[in-house]
Amino acid sequence: MKNKTLLILILLFFAFCFVVFLKGLKTSNIYIPETTLNKDLAVFASKDFFTGDQISFDEIFVNSEFYILNIWASWCLPCKKEHKFLMQLSKNKSIKLIGLNYKDKRKNAQKFIGKLGNPYSAIFTDEDGTISIKLGAYGIPETYVIDKNRKIIKKIIGPLNKKLLKEVSLIIR
Amino acid sequence: MKLFNFFLSVIFIFIFTIANSSEKQSELKNKISKNIRCLICQGQSVYDSQSDFAVSVQLMIEQKLEEGLNEDEIYEFLKDLYGQWIVYDPEFNKNTLILWILPILLFLTGGAIIIRKLKIKKL
């Protein structure tokens, strides 16, 4: 009798493990970062791209309904691809487009915006990549839609495209 | 001469203390970065990877240690930015309950069975 109970208990235990692992197999183990957020924008200060002066985000993120923060670099090919969409966005007067130049050489970055156009109303520099980490960035390009209360409402990982531009336009409308 | 020896030992202690504390900080930085997942790499920790992301996270850990944050506070800071996935050690919550409890249960059950068997043999 005791042996039977033990056998049943062991069987039940294995059945339980089987169900747990089977359920685990069905759930995706691919990491998908969160793109819809409602987080406060990190507090940071950095050098102004043009003047080299230290500026705080407090001085830049003011007087706009929406802000779009774009992390870019001249050495990043997808950044080149998305640039035309940023130029389109810059025509929208209800937003302020802010750039964060990531681990770049100033000369190359200047060439980049000189050639393709400057969509940004202000550009910060992120020389060692730590500001991007403070923002929760994975790589570049990355774009954040920020509301007037400085809350990140959308994060776009990778280059902007037509579809994403539409999404952003819908948010800021 | 005595004064000279005194100054020499003070300088020696000073250098030794600084070297010791920076070594400790570097050890802690390595420990933390080994427990932080490089989110853009395949199965590598921030310590192992040389990607831009990993290098920047390592710098951030260094900055936070210099600011006086402890190990747990740095994990919390990174978890707040990137979610639970960034740390290799899973947090103890209702989703990870089985993960934490199961090995203990298995160990206790196994131990109980062995003790029982031994007792039966002795009898």
Short mmCIF file of N, CA and C in Angstrom, two decimals, chain A residues 2 6 10 13 16-17 20-21 29 31 39 42 75 102-103 128-139 155, chain B residues 39-40 51-53 55-57 59-60 63-64 67 77-83 85-86 98 102 105-106 113 116:
data_model
loop_
_atom_site.label_atom_id
_atom_site.label_comp_id
_atom_site.label_asym_id
_atom_site.label_seq_id
_atom_site.Cartn_x
_atom_site.Cartn_y
_atom_site.Cartn_z
N LYS A 2 1.89 1.22 0.88
CA LYS A 2 2.80 2.37 1.00
C LYS A 2 3.55 2.60 -0.30
N LEU A 6 3.59 5.81 -2.85
CA LEU A 6 4.85 6.43 -3.26
C LEU A 6 4.95 6.51 -4.78
N ILE A 10 5.22 9.82 -7.04
CA ILE A 10 6.34 10.04 -7.98
C ILE A 10 5.79 10.32 -9.38
N PHE A 13 4.38 13.70 -9.55
CA PHE A 13 5.46 14.69 -9.58
C PHE A 13 6.03 14.82 -10.99
N PHE A 16 3.63 16.54 -13.26
CA PHE A 16 3.64 17.98 -12.98
C PHE A 16 4.83 18.65 -13.70
N CYS A 17 6.01 18.01 -13.56
CA CYS A 17 7.21 18.55 -14.22
C CYS A 17 7.01 18.58 -15.72
N VAL A 20 4.81 21.45 -16.70
CA VAL A 20 5.51 22.73 -16.56
C VAL A 20 6.49 22.95 -17.72
N PHE A 21 7.28 21.92 -18.03
CA PHE A 21 8.27 22.07 -19.10
C PHE A 21 7.60 22.18 -20.48
N ASN A 29 11.20 32.10 -26.20
CA ASN A 29 12.34 32.53 -25.38
C ASN A 29 13.16 33.62 -26.08
N TYR A 31 13.99 37.29 -26.69
CA TYR A 31 13.80 38.50 -25.89
C TYR A 31 13.27 39.65 -26.76
N LYS A 39 7.76 55.90 -19.13
CA LYS A 39 8.83 56.15 -18.17
C LYS A 39 9.33 57.58 -18.29
N ALA A 42 15.42 60.08 -18.63
CA ALA A 42 16.56 60.15 -17.70
C ALA A 42 17.12 61.58 -17.63
N TRP A 75 28.85 56.85 -38.58
CA TRP A 75 29.35 55.54 -39.02
C TRP A 75 28.26 54.47 -39.10
N TYR A 102 26.16 59.56 -31.11
CA TYR A 102 26.69 58.44 -30.33
C TYR A 102 28.10 58.02 -30.77
N LYS A 103 29.05 58.08 -29.85
CA LYS A 103 30.43 57.60 -30.07
C LYS A 103 30.93 57.93 -31.47
N ASP A 128 30.94 58.45 -24.68
CA ASP A 128 31.28 57.08 -24.24
C ASP A 128 30.09 56.12 -24.23
N GLY A 129 28.94 56.58 -24.68
CA GLY A 129 27.76 55.70 -24.76
C GLY A 129 26.97 55.58 -23.47
N THR A 130 27.39 56.26 -22.41
CA THR A 130 26.70 56.07 -21.13
C THR A 130 25.34 56.80 -21.08
N ILE A 131 25.21 57.88 -21.85
CA ILE A 131 23.91 58.58 -21.84
C ILE A 131 22.86 57.67 -22.50
N SER A 132 23.28 56.99 -23.55
CA SER A 132 22.35 56.06 -24.22
C SER A 132 21.93 54.95 -23.28
N ILE A 133 22.86 54.49 -22.45
CA ILE A 133 22.51 53.45 -21.48
C ILE A 133 21.50 54.01 -20.46
N LYS A 134 21.72 55.26 -20.04
CA LYS A 134 20.79 55.90 -19.09
C LYS A 134 19.38 55.98 -19.69
N LEU A 135 19.34 56.12 -21.02
CA LEU A 135 18.04 56.21 -21.70
C LEU A 135 17.42 54.82 -21.92
N GLY A 136 18.22 53.80 -21.72
CA GLY A 136 17.73 52.43 -21.93
C GLY A 136 17.87 51.99 -23.38
N ALA A 137 18.88 52.54 -24.08
CA ALA A 137 19.06 52.20 -25.50
C ALA A 137 19.82 50.89 -25.66
N TYR A 138 19.55 50.22 -26.78
CA TYR A 138 20.22 48.95 -27.08
C TYR A 138 21.35 49.15 -28.09
N GLY A 139 21.12 50.06 -28.99
CA GLY A 139 22.10 50.32 -30.03
C GLY A 139 21.65 51.52 -30.82
N LYS A 155 9.25 53.89 -27.89
CA LYS A 155 10.66 53.69 -28.18
C LYS A 155 10.75 52.90 -29.48
N LEU B 39 22.55 42.37 -23.98
CA LEU B 39 21.24 42.18 -24.62
C LEU B 39 21.30 42.10 -26.14
N ILE B 40 22.42 42.48 -26.71
CA ILE B 40 22.48 42.41 -28.18
C ILE B 40 23.43 41.31 -28.65
N SER B 51 31.01 44.33 -27.49
CA SER B 51 30.09 45.15 -28.29
C SER B 51 29.98 46.55 -27.67
N ASP B 52 29.51 47.49 -28.48
CA ASP B 52 29.35 48.86 -28.00
C ASP B 52 28.46 48.92 -26.77
N PHE B 53 27.39 48.12 -26.82
CA PHE B 53 26.44 48.08 -25.70
C PHE B 53 27.15 47.62 -24.42
N VAL B 55 30.37 47.53 -23.69
CA VAL B 55 31.41 48.46 -23.24
C VAL B 55 30.78 49.64 -22.50
N SER B 56 29.66 50.14 -23.05
CA SER B 56 28.99 51.27 -22.40
C SER B 56 28.39 50.87 -21.04
N VAL B 57 27.85 49.66 -20.97
CA VAL B 57 27.28 49.20 -19.69
C VAL B 57 28.40 49.07 -18.65
N LEU B 59 31.12 50.79 -18.52
CA LEU B 59 31.46 52.15 -18.10
C LEU B 59 30.44 52.69 -17.12
N MET B 60 29.17 52.37 -17.42
CA MET B 60 28.08 52.83 -16.54
C MET B 60 28.21 52.20 -15.15
N GLN B 63 30.88 54.01 -13.34
CA GLN B 63 30.39 55.33 -12.88
C GLN B 63 29.53 55.20 -11.64
N LYS B 64 28.63 54.20 -11.67
CA LYS B 64 27.71 54.03 -10.55
C LYS B 64 28.45 53.61 -9.28
N GLU B 67 29.92 56.59 -7.88
CA GLU B 67 28.88 57.41 -7.23
C GLU B 67 28.51 56.86 -5.85
N PHE B 77 19.07 49.48 -10.83
CA PHE B 77 19.16 50.56 -11.81
C PHE B 77 19.05 50.01 -13.24
N LEU B 78 19.79 48.93 -13.50
CA LEU B 78 19.77 48.35 -14.85
C LEU B 78 18.46 47.62 -15.14
N LYS B 79 17.88 47.00 -14.10
CA LYS B 79 16.60 46.31 -14.28
C LYS B 79 15.50 47.31 -14.60
N ASP B 80 15.60 48.47 -13.98
CA ASP B 80 14.62 49.52 -14.22
C ASP B 80 14.69 50.00 -15.67
N LEU B 81 15.88 49.99 -16.23
CA LEU B 81 16.05 50.46 -17.61
C LEU B 81 15.71 49.38 -18.64
N TYR B 82 16.19 48.16 -18.37
CA TYR B 82 16.08 47.12 -19.40
C TYR B 82 15.21 45.93 -19.01
N GLY B 83 14.68 45.95 -17.81
CA GLY B 83 13.83 44.84 -17.38
C GLY B 83 14.63 43.73 -16.71
N TRP B 85 15.23 40.78 -17.53
CA TRP B 85 16.03 39.94 -18.43
C TRP B 85 17.52 40.27 -18.39
N ILE B 86 17.85 41.49 -18.03
CA ILE B 86 19.27 41.91 -18.08
C ILE B 86 20.15 41.19 -17.05
N ILE B 98 8.62 28.30 -8.86
CA ILE B 98 8.93 26.88 -9.12
C ILE B 98 10.44 26.71 -9.32
N LEU B 102 11.74 24.21 -6.60
CA LEU B 102 11.87 22.83 -7.10
C LEU B 102 13.19 22.14 -6.71
N LEU B 105 13.04 21.24 -3.07
CA LEU B 105 12.09 20.15 -2.85
C LEU B 105 12.70 18.82 -3.27
N LEU B 106 13.34 18.84 -4.45
CA LEU B 106 13.96 17.60 -4.97
C LEU B 106 15.05 17.13 -4.02
N ILE B 113 14.29 10.03 1.08
CA ILE B 113 14.25 8.66 0.54
C ILE B 113 15.51 7.89 0.94
N ARG B 116 15.49 7.04 4.64
CA ARG B 116 14.52 5.94 4.87
C ARG B 116 15.09 4.60 4.48
#
